[in-house]
PDB file of C-alpha atoms in Angstrom:
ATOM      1  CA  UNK A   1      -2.376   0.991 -14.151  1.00 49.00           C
ATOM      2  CA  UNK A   2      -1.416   3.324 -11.476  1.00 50.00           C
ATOM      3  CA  UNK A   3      -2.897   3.294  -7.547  1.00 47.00           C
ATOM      4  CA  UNK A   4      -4.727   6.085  -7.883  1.00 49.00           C
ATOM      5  CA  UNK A   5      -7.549   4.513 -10.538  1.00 47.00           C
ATOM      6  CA  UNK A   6      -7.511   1.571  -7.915  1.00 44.00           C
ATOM      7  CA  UNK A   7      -7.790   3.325  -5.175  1.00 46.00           C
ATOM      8  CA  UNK A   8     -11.314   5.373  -4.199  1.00 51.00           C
ATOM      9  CA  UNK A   9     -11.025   9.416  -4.168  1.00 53.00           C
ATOM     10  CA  UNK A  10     -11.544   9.519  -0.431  1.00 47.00           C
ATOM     11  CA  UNK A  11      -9.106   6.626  -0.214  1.00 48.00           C
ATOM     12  CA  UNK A  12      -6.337   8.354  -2.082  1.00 48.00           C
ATOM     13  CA  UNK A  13      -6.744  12.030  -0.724  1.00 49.00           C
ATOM     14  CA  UNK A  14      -6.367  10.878   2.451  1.00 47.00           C
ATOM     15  CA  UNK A  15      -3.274   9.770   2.126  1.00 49.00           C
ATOM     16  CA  UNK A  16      -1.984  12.951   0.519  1.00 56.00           C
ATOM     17  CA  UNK A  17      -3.696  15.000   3.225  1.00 57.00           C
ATOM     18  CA  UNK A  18      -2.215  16.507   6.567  1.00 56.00           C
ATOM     19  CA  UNK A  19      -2.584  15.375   9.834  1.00 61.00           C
ATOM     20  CA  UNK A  20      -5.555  17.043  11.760  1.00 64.00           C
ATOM     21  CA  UNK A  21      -3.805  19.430  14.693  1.00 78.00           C
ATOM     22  CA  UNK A  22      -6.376  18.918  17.648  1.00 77.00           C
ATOM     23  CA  UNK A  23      -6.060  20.245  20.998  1.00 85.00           C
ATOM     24  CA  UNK A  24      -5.513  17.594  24.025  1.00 81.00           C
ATOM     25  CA  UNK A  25      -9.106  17.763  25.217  1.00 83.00           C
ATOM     26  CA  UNK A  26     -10.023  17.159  21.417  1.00 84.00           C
ATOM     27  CA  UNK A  27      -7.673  14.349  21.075  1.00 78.00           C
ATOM     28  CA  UNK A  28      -8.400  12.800  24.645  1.00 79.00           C
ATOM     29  CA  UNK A  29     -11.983  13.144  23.632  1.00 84.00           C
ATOM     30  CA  UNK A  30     -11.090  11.722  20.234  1.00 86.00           C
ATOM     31  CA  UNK A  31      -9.428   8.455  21.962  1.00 81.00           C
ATOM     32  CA  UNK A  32     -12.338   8.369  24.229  1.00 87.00           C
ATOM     33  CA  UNK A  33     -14.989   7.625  21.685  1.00 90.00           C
ATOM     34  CA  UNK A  34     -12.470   5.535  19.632  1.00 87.00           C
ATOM     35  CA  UNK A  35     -12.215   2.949  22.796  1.00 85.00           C
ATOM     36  CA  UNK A  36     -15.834   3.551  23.795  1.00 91.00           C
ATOM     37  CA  UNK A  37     -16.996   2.649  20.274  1.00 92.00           C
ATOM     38  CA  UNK A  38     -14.149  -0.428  20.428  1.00 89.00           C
ATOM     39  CA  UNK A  39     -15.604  -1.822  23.582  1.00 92.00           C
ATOM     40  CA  UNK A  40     -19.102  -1.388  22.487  1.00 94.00           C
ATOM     41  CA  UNK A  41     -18.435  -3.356  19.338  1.00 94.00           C
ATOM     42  CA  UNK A  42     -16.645  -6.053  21.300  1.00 94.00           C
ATOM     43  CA  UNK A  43     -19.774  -6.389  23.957  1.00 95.00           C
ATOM     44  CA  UNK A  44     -22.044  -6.758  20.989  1.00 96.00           C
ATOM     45  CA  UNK A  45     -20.346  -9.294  19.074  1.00 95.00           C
ATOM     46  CA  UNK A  46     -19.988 -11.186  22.306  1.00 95.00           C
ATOM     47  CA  UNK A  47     -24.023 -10.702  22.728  1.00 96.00           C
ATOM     48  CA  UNK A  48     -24.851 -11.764  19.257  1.00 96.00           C
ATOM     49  CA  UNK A  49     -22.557 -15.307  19.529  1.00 96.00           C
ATOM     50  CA  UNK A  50     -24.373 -15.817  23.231  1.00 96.00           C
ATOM     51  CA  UNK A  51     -27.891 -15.333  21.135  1.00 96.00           C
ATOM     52  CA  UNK A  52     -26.225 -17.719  18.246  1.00 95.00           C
ATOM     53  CA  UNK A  53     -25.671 -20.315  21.086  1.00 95.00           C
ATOM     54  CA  UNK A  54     -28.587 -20.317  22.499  1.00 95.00           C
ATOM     55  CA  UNK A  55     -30.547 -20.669  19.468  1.00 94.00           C
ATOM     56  CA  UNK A  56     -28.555 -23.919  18.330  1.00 94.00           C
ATOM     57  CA  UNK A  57     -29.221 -24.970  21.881  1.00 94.00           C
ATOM     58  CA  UNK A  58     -32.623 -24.970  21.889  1.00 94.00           C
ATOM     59  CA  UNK A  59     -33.072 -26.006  18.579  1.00 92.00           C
ATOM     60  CA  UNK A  60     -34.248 -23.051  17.008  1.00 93.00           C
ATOM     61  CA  UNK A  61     -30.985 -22.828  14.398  1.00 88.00           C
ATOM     62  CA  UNK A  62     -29.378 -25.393  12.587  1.00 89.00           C
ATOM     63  CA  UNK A  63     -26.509 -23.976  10.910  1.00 91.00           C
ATOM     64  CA  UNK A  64     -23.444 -24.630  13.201  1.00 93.00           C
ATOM     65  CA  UNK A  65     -21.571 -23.003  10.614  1.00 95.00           C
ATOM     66  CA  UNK A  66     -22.633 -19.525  11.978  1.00 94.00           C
ATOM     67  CA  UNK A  67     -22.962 -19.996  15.400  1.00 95.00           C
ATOM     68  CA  UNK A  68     -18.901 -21.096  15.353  1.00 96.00           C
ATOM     69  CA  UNK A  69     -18.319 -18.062  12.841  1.00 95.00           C
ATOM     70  CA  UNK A  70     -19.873 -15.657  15.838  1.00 95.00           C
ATOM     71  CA  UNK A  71     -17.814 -17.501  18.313  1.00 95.00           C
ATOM     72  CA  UNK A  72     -14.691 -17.150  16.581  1.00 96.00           C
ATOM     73  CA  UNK A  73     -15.477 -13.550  15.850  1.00 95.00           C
ATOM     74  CA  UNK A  74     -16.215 -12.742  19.049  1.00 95.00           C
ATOM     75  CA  UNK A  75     -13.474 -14.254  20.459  1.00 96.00           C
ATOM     76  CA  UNK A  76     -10.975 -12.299  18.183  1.00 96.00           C
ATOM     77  CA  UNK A  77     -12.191  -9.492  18.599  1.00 94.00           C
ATOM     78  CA  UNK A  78     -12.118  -9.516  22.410  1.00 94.00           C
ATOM     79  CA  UNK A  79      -8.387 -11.182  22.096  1.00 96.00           C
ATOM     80  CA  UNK A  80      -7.788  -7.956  19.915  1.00 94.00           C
ATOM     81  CA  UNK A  81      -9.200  -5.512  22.588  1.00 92.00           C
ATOM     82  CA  UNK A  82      -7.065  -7.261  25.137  1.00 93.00           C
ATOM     83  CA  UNK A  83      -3.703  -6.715  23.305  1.00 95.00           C
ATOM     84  CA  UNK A  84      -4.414  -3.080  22.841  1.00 91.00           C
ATOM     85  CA  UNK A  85      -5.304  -2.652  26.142  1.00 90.00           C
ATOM     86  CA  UNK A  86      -2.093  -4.384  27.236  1.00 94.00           C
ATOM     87  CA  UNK A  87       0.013  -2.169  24.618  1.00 95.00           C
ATOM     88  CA  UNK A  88      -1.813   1.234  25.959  1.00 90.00           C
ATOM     89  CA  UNK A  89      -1.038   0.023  29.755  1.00 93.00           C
ATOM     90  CA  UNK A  90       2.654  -0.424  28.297  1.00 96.00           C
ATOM     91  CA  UNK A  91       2.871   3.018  26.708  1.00 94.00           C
ATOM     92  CA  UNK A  92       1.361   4.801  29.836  1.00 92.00           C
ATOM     93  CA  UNK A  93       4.126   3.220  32.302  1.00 95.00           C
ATOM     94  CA  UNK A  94       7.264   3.721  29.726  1.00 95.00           C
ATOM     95  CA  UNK A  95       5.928   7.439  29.391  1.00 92.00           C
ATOM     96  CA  UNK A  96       5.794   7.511  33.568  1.00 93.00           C
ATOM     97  CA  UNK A  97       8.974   6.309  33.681  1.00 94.00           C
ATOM     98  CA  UNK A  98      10.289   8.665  31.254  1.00 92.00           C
ATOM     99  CA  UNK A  99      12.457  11.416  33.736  1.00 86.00           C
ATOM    100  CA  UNK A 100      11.820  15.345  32.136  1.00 79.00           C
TER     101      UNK A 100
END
C-alpha cells in the first residue's frame, strides 16, 4: 500500500506541485487575508464560548461538557494567535537588524 492510494488527488498533487511565484503586493495581500481570516476565526470562537457561558449561566444549557470544550478551544486558539504574532514580531526585528 503506497501513499498515494491513501492520500486524496488534491492531497498528493500538491505536494508534487511548484511553488506559486507571486509578486510582493500579491503575497503581502496574500498574508493579509491569511491573518485577517486568523483573527476573525479567533474573535468568533471567543464569541461562541462567551454565548456557551452564558447559556449554562442562565440555565438555558446543561451540558458543561461543551461549554468547557468552547472554552478550551477558544483559549487555544487565541494562545496560538499569540505565539505567531510573537514569532512574526521576531522575524520583522532579526530582518531590521540584518545590515545589506
Amino acid at each position: 500500500m503506497n501513499i498515494e492510494s491513501v492520500m486524496p488527488n488534491s492531497a498528493s498533487g500538491a505536494l508534487q506541485q511548484k511553488p506559486a511565484e507571486n509578486t510582493p503586493a500579491e503575497a503581502m495581500n496574500s498574508f493579509k487575508d491569511v491573518l485577517n481570516d486568523a483573527v476573525s476565526n479567533v474573535n468568533k470562537a471567543s464569541l461562541h464560548s462567551d454565548e456557551m457561558t452564558t447559556k449554562l449561566a442562565t440555565g438555558e444549557t446543561d451540558n458543561l461538557h461543551e461549554v468547557m470544550v468552547a472554552a478550551e478551544k477558544s483559549s487555544v486558539m487565541l494562545q496560538t494567535t499569540v505565539e505567531v504574532r510573537n514569532k512574526v514580531i521576531e522575524a520583522y526585528q532579526e530582518i531590521m537588524r540584518m545590515q545589506v
